[in-house]
GROMACS .gro file of N, CA and C in nm:
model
  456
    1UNK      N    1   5.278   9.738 -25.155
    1UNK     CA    2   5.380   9.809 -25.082
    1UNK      C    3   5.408   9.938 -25.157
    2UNK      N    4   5.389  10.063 -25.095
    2UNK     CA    5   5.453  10.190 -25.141
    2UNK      C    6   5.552  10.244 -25.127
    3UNK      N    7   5.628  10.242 -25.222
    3UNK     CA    8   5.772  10.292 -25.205
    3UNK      C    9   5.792  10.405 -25.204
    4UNK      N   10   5.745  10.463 -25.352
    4UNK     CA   11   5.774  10.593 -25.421
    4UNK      C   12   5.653  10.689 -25.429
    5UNK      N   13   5.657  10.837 -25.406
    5UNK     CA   14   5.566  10.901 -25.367
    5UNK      C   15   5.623  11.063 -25.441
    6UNK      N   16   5.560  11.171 -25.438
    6UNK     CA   17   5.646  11.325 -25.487
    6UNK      C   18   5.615  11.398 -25.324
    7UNK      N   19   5.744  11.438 -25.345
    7UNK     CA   20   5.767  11.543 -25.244
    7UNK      C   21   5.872  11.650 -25.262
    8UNK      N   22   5.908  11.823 -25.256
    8UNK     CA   23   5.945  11.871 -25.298
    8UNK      C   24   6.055  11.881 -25.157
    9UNK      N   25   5.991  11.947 -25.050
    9UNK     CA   26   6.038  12.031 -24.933
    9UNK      C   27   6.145  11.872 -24.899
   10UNK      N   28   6.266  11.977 -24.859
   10UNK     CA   29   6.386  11.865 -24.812
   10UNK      C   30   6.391  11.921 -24.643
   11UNK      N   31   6.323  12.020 -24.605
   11UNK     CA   32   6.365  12.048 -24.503
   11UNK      C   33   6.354  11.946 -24.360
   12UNK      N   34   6.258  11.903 -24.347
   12UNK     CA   35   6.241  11.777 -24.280
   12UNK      C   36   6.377  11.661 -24.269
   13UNK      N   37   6.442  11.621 -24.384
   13UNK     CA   38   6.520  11.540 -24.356
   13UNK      C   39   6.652  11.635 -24.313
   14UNK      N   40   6.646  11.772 -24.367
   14UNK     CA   41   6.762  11.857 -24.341
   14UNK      C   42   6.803  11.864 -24.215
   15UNK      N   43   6.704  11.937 -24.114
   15UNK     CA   44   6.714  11.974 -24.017
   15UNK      C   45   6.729  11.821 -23.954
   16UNK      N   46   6.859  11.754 -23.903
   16UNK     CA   47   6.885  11.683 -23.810
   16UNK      C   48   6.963  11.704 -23.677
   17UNK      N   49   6.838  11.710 -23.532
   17UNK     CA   50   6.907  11.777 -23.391
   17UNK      C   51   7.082  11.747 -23.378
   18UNK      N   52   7.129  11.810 -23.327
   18UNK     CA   53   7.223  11.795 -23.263
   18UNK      C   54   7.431  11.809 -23.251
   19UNK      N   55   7.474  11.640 -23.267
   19UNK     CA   56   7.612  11.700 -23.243
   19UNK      C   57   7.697  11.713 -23.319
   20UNK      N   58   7.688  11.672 -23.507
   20UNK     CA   59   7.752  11.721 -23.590
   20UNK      C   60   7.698  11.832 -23.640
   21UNK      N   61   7.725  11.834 -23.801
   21UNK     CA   62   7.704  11.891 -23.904
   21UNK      C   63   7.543  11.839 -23.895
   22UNK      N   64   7.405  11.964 -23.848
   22UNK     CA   65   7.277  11.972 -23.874
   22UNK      C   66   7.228  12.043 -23.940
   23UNK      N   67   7.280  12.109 -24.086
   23UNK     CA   68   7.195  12.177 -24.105
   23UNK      C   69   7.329  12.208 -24.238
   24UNK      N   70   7.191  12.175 -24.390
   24UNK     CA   71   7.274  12.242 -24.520
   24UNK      C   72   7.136  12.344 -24.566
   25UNK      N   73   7.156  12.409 -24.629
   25UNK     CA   74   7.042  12.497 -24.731
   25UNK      C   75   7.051  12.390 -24.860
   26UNK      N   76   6.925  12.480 -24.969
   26UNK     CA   77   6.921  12.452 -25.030
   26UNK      C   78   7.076  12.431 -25.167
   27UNK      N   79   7.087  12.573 -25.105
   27UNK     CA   80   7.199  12.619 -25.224
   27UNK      C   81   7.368  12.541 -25.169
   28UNK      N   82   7.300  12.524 -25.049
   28UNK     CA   83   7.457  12.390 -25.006
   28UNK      C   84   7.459  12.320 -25.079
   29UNK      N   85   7.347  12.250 -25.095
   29UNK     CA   86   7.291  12.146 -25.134
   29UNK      C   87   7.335  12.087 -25.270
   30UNK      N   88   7.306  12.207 -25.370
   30UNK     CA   89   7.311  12.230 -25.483
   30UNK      C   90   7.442  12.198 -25.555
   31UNK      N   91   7.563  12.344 -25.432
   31UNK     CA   92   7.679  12.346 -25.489
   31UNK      C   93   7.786  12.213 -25.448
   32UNK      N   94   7.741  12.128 -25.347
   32UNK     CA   95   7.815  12.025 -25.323
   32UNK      C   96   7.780  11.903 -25.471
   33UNK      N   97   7.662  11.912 -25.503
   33UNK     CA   98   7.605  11.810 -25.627
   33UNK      C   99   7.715  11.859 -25.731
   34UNK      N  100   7.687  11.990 -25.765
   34UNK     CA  101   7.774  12.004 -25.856
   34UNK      C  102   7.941  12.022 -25.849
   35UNK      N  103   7.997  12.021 -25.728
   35UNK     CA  104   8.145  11.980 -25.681
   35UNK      C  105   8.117  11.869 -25.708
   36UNK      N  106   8.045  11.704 -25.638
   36UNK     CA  107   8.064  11.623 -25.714
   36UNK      C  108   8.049  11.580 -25.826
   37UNK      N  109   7.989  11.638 -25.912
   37UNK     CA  110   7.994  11.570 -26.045
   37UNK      C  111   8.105  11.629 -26.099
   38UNK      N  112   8.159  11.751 -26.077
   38UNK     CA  113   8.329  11.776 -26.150
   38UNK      C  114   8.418  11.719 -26.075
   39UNK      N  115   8.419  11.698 -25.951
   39UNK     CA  116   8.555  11.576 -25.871
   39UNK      C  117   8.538  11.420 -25.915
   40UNK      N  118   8.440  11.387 -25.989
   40UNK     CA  119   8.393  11.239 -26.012
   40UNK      C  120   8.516  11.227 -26.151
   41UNK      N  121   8.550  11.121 -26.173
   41UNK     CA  122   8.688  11.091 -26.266
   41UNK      C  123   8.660  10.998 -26.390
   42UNK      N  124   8.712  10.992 -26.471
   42UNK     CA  125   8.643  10.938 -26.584
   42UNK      C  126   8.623  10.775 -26.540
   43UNK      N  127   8.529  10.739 -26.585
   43UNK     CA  128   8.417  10.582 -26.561
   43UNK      C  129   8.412  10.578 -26.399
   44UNK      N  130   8.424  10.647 -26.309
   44UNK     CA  131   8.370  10.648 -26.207
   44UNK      C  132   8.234  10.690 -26.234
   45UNK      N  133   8.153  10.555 -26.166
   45UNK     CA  134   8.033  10.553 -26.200
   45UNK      C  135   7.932  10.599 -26.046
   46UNK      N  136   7.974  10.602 -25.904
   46UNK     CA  137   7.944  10.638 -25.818
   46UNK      C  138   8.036  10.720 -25.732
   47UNK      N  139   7.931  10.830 -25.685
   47UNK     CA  140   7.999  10.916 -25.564
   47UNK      C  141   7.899  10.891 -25.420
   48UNK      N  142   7.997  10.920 -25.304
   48UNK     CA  143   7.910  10.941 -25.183
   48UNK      C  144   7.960  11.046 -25.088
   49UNK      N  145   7.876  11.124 -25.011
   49UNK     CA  146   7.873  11.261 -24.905
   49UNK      C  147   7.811  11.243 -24.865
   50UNK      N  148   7.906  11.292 -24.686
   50UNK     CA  149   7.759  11.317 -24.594
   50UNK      C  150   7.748  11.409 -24.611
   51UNK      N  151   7.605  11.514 -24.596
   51UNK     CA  152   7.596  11.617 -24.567
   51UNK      C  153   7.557  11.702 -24.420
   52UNK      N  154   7.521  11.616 -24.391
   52UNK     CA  155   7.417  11.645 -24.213
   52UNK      C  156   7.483  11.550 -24.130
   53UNK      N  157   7.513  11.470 -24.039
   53UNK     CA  158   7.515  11.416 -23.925
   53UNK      C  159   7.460  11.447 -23.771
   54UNK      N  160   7.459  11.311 -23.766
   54UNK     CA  161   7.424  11.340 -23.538
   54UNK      C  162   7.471  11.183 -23.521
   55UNK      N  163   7.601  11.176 -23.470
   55UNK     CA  164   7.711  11.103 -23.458
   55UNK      C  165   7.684  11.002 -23.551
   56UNK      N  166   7.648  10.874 -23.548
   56UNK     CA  167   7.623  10.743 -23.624
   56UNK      C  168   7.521  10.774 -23.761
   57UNK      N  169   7.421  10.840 -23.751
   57UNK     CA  170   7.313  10.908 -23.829
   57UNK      C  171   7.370  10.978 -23.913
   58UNK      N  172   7.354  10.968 -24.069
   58UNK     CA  173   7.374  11.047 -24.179
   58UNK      C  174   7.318  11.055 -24.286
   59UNK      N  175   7.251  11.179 -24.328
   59UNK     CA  176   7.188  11.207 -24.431
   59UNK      C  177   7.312  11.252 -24.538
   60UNK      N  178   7.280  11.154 -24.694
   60UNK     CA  179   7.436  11.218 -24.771
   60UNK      C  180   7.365  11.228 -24.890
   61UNK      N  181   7.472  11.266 -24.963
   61UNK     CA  182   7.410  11.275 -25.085
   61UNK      C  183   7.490  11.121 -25.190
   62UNK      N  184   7.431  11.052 -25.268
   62UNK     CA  185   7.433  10.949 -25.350
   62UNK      C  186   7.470  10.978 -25.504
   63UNK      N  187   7.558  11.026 -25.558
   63UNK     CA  188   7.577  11.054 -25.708
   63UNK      C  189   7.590  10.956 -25.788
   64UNK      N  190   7.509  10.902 -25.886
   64UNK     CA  191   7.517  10.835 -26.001
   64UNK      C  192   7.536  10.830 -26.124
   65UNK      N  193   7.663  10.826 -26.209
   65UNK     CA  194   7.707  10.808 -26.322
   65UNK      C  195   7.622  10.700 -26.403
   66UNK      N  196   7.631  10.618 -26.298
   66UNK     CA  197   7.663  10.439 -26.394
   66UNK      C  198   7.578  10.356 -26.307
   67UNK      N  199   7.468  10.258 -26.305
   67UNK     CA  200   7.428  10.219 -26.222
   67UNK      C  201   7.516  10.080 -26.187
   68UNK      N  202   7.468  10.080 -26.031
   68UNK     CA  203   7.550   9.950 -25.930
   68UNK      C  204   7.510   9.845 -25.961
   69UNK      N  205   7.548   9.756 -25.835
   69UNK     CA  206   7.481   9.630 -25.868
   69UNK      C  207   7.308   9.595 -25.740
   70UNK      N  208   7.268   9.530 -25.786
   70UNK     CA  209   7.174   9.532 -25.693
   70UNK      C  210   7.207   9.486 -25.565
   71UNK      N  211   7.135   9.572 -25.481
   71UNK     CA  212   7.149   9.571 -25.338
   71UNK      C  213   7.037   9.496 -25.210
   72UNK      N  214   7.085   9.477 -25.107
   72UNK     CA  215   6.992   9.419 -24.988
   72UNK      C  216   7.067   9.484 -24.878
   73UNK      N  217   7.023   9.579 -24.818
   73UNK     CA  218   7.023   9.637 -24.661
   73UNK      C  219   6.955   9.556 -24.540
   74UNK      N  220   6.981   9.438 -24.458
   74UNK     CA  221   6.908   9.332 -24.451
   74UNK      C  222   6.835   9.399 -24.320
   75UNK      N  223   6.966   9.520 -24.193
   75UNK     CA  224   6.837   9.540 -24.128
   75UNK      C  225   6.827   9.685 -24.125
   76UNK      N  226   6.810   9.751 -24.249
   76UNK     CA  227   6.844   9.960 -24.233
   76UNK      C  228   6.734   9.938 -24.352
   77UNK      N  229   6.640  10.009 -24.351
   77UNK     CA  230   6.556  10.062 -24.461
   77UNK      C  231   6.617  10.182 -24.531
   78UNK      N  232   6.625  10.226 -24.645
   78UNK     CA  233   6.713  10.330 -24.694
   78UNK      C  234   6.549  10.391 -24.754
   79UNK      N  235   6.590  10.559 -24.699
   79UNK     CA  236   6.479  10.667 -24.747
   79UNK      C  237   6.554  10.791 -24.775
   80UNK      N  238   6.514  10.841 -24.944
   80UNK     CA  239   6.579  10.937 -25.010
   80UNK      C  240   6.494  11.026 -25.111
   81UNK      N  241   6.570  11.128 -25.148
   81UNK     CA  242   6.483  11.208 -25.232
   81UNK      C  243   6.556  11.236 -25.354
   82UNK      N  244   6.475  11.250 -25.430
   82UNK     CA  245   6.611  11.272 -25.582
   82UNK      C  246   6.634  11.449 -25.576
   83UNK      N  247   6.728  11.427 -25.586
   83UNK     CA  248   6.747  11.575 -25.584
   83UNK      C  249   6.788  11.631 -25.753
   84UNK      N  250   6.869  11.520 -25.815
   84UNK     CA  251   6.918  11.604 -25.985
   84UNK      C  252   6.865  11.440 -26.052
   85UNK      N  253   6.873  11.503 -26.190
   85UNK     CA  254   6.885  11.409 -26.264
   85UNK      C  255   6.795  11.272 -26.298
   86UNK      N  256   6.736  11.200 -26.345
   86UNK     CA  257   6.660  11.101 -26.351
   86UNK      C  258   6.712  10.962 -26.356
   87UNK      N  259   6.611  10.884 -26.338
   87UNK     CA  260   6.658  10.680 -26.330
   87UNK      C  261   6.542  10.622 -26.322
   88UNK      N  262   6.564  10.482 -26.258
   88UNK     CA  263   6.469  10.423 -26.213
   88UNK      C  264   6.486  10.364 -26.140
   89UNK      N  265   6.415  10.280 -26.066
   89UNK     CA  266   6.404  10.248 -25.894
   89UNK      C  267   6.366  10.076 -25.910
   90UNK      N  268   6.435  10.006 -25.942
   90UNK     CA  269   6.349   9.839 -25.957
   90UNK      C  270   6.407   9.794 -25.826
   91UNK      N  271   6.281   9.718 -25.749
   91UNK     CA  272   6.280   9.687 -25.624
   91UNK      C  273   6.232   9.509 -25.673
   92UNK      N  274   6.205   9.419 -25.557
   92UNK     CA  275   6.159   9.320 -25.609
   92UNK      C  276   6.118   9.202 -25.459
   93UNK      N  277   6.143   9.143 -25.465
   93UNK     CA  278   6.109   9.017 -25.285
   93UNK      C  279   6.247   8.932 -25.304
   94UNK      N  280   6.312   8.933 -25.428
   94UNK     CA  281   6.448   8.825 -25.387
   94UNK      C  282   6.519   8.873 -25.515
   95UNK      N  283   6.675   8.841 -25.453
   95UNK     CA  284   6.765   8.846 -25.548
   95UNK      C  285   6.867   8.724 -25.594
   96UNK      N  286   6.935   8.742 -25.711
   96UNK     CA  287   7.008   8.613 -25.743
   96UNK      C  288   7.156   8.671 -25.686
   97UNK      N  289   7.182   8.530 -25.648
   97UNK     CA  290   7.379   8.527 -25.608
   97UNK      C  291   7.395   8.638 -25.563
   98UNK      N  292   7.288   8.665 -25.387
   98UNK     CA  293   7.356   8.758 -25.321
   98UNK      C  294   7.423   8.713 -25.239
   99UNK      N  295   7.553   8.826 -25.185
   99UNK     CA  296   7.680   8.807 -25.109
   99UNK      C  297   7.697   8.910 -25.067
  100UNK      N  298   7.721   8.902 -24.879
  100UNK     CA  299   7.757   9.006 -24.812
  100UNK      C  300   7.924   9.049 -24.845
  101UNK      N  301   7.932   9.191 -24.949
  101UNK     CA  302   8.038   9.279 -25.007
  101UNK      C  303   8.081   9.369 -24.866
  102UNK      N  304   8.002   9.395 -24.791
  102UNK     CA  305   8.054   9.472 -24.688
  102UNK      C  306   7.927   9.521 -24.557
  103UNK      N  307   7.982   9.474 -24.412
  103UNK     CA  308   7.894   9.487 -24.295
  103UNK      C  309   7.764   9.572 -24.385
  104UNK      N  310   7.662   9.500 -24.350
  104UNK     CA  311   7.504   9.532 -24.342
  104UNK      C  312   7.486   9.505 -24.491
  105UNK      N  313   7.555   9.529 -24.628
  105UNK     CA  314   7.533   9.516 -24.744
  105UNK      C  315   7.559   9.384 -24.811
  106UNK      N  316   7.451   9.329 -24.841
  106UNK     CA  317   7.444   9.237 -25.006
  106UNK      C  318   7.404   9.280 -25.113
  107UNK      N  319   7.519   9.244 -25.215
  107UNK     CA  320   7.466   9.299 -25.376
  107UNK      C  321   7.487   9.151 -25.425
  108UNK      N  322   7.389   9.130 -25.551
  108UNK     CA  323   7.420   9.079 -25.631
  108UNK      C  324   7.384   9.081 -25.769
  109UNK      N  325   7.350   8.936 -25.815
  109UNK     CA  326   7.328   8.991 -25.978
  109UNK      C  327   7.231   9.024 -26.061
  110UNK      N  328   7.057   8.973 -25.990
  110UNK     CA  329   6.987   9.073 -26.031
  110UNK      C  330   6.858   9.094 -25.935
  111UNK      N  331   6.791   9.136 -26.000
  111UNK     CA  332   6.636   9.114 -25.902
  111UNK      C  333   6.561   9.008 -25.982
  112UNK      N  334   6.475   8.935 -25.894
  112UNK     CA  335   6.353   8.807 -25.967
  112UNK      C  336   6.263   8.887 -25.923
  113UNK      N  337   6.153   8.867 -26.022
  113UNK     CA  338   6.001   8.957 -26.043
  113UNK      C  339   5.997   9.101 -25.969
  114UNK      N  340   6.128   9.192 -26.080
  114UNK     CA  341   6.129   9.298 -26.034
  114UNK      C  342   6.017   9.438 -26.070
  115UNK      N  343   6.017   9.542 -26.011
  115UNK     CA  344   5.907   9.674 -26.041
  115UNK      C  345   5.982   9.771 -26.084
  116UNK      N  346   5.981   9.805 -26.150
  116UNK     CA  347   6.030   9.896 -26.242
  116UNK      C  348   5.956  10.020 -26.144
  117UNK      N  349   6.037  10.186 -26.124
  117UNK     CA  350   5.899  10.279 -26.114
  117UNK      C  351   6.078  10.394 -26.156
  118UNK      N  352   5.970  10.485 -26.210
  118UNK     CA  353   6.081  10.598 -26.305
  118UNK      C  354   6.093  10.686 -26.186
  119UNK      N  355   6.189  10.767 -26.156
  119UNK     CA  356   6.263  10.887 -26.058
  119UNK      C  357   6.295  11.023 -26.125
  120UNK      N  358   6.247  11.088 -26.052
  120UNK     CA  359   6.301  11.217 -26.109
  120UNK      C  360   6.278  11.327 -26.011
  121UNK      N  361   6.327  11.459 -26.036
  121UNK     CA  362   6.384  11.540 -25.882
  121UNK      C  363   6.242  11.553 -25.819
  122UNK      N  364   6.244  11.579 -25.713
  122UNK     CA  365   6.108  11.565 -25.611
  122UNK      C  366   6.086  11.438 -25.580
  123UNK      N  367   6.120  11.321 -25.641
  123UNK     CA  368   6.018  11.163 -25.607
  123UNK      C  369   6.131  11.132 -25.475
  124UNK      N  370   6.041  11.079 -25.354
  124UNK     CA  371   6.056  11.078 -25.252
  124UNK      C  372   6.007  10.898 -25.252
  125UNK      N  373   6.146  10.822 -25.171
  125UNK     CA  374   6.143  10.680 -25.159
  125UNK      C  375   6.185  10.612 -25.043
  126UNK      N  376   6.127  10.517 -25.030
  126UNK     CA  377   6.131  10.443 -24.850
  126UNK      C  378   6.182  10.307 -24.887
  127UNK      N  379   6.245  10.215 -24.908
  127UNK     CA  380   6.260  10.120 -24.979
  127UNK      C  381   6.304   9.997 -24.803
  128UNK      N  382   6.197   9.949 -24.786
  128UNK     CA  383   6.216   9.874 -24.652
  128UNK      C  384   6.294   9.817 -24.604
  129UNK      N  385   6.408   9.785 -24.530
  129UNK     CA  386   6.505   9.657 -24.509
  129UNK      C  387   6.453   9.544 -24.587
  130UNK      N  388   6.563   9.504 -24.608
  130UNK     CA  389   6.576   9.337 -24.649
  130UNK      C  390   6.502   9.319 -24.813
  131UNK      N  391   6.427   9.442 -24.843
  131UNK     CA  392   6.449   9.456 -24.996
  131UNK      C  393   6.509   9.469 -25.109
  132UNK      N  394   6.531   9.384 -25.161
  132UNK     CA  395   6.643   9.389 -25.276
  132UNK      C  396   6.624   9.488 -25.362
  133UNK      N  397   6.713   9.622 -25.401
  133UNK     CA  398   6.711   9.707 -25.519
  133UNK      C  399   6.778   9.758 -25.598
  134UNK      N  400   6.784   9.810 -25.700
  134UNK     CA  401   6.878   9.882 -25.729
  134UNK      C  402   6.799   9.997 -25.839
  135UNK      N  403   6.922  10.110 -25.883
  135UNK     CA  404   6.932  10.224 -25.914
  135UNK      C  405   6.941  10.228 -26.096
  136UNK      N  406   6.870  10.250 -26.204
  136UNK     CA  407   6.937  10.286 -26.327
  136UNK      C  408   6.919  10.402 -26.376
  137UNK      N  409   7.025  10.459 -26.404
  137UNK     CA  410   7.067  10.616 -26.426
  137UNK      C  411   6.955  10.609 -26.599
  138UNK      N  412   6.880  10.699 -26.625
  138UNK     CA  413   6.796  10.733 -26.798
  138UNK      C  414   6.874  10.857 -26.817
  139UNK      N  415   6.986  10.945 -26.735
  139UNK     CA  416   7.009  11.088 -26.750
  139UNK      C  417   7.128  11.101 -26.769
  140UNK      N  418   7.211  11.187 -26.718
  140UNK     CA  419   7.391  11.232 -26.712
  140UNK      C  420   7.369  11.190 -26.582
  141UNK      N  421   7.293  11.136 -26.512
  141UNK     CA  422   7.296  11.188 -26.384
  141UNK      C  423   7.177  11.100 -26.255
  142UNK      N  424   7.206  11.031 -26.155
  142UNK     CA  425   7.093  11.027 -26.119
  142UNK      C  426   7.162  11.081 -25.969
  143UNK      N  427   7.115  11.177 -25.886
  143UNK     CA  428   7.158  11.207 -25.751
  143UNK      C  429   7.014  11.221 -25.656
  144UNK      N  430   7.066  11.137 -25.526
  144UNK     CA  431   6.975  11.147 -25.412
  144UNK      C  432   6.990  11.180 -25.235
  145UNK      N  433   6.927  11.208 -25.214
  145UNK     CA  434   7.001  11.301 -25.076
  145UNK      C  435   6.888  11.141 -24.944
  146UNK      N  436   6.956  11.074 -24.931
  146UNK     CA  437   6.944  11.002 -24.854
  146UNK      C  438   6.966  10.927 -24.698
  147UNK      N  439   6.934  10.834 -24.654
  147UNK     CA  440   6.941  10.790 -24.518
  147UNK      C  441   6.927  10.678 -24.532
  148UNK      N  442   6.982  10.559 -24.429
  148UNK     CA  443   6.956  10.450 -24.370
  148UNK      C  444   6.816  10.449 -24.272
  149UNK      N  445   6.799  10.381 -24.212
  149UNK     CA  446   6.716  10.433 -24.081
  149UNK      C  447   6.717  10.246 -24.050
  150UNK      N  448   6.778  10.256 -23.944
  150UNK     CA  449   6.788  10.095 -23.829
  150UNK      C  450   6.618  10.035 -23.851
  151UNK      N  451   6.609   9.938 -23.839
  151UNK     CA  452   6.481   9.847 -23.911
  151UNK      C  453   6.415   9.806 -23.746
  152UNK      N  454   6.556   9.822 -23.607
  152UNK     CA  455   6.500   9.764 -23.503
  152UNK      C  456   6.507   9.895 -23.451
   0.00000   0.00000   0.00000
């Protein structure tokens, strides 16, 4: 299974048709990353923004201090691009003592026979529904400009 791949150009996920907010630049892009990392508060370890919409549909940006706990999206595949900062990406086929924390999301406590693969700005990731993963920050910083995308 391929998750992780390099890709530079964001414009593709940028440009989304229609009835919200379609459309940031690069340098939007940029200065909202760095508004969040000075609005982020001490041991706040995650931020989230949309940046784009088309009503239900949102591309946001993901800021990482501190990494989460591991996750399962059981039916949204999540696809993102790193935009700052570095981590790593461990994905795996099952997780321990997961529990639905909130509609569509299970986290729990870790991954079994997980993959390690390192992130850094440009690496471009598809991580399928119902895969268990999670995020660890190696930097000040790990940020990704991401999406859900419905599995049906």
């Amino acid at each position: 299974m391929r998750i992780a791949l390099r890709l530079a150009p964001l414009a593709a996920l940028l440009a989304v048709p229609a009835t919200g907010q379609d459309f940031a630049s690069g340098s939007d892009i940029a200065a909202r990353v760095e508004a969040m990392g000075k609005a982020m508060k001490p041991g706040q370890g995650f931020a989230w923004e949309p940046v784009v919409r088309d009503g239900e549909r949102v591309a946001a940006l993901e800021y990482w201090k501190a990494p989460g706990r591991p996750a399962v999206h059981p039916d949204q595949a999540e696809y993102a691009i790193v935009i700052a900062g570095e981590g790593t990406l461990r994905t795996g086929q099952r997780m321990d003592n997961g529990r639905e924390t909130q509609p569509g999301l299970i986290e729990g406590d870790r991954i079994v026979d997980a993959v390690d693969r390192p992130l850094k700005p440009g690496d471009v990731l598809l991580i399928p529904a119902g895969v268990p993963h999670w995020f660890g920050i190696t930097s000040d910083r790990l940020v990704l400009l991401g999406t859900k995308i419905p599995a049906k």
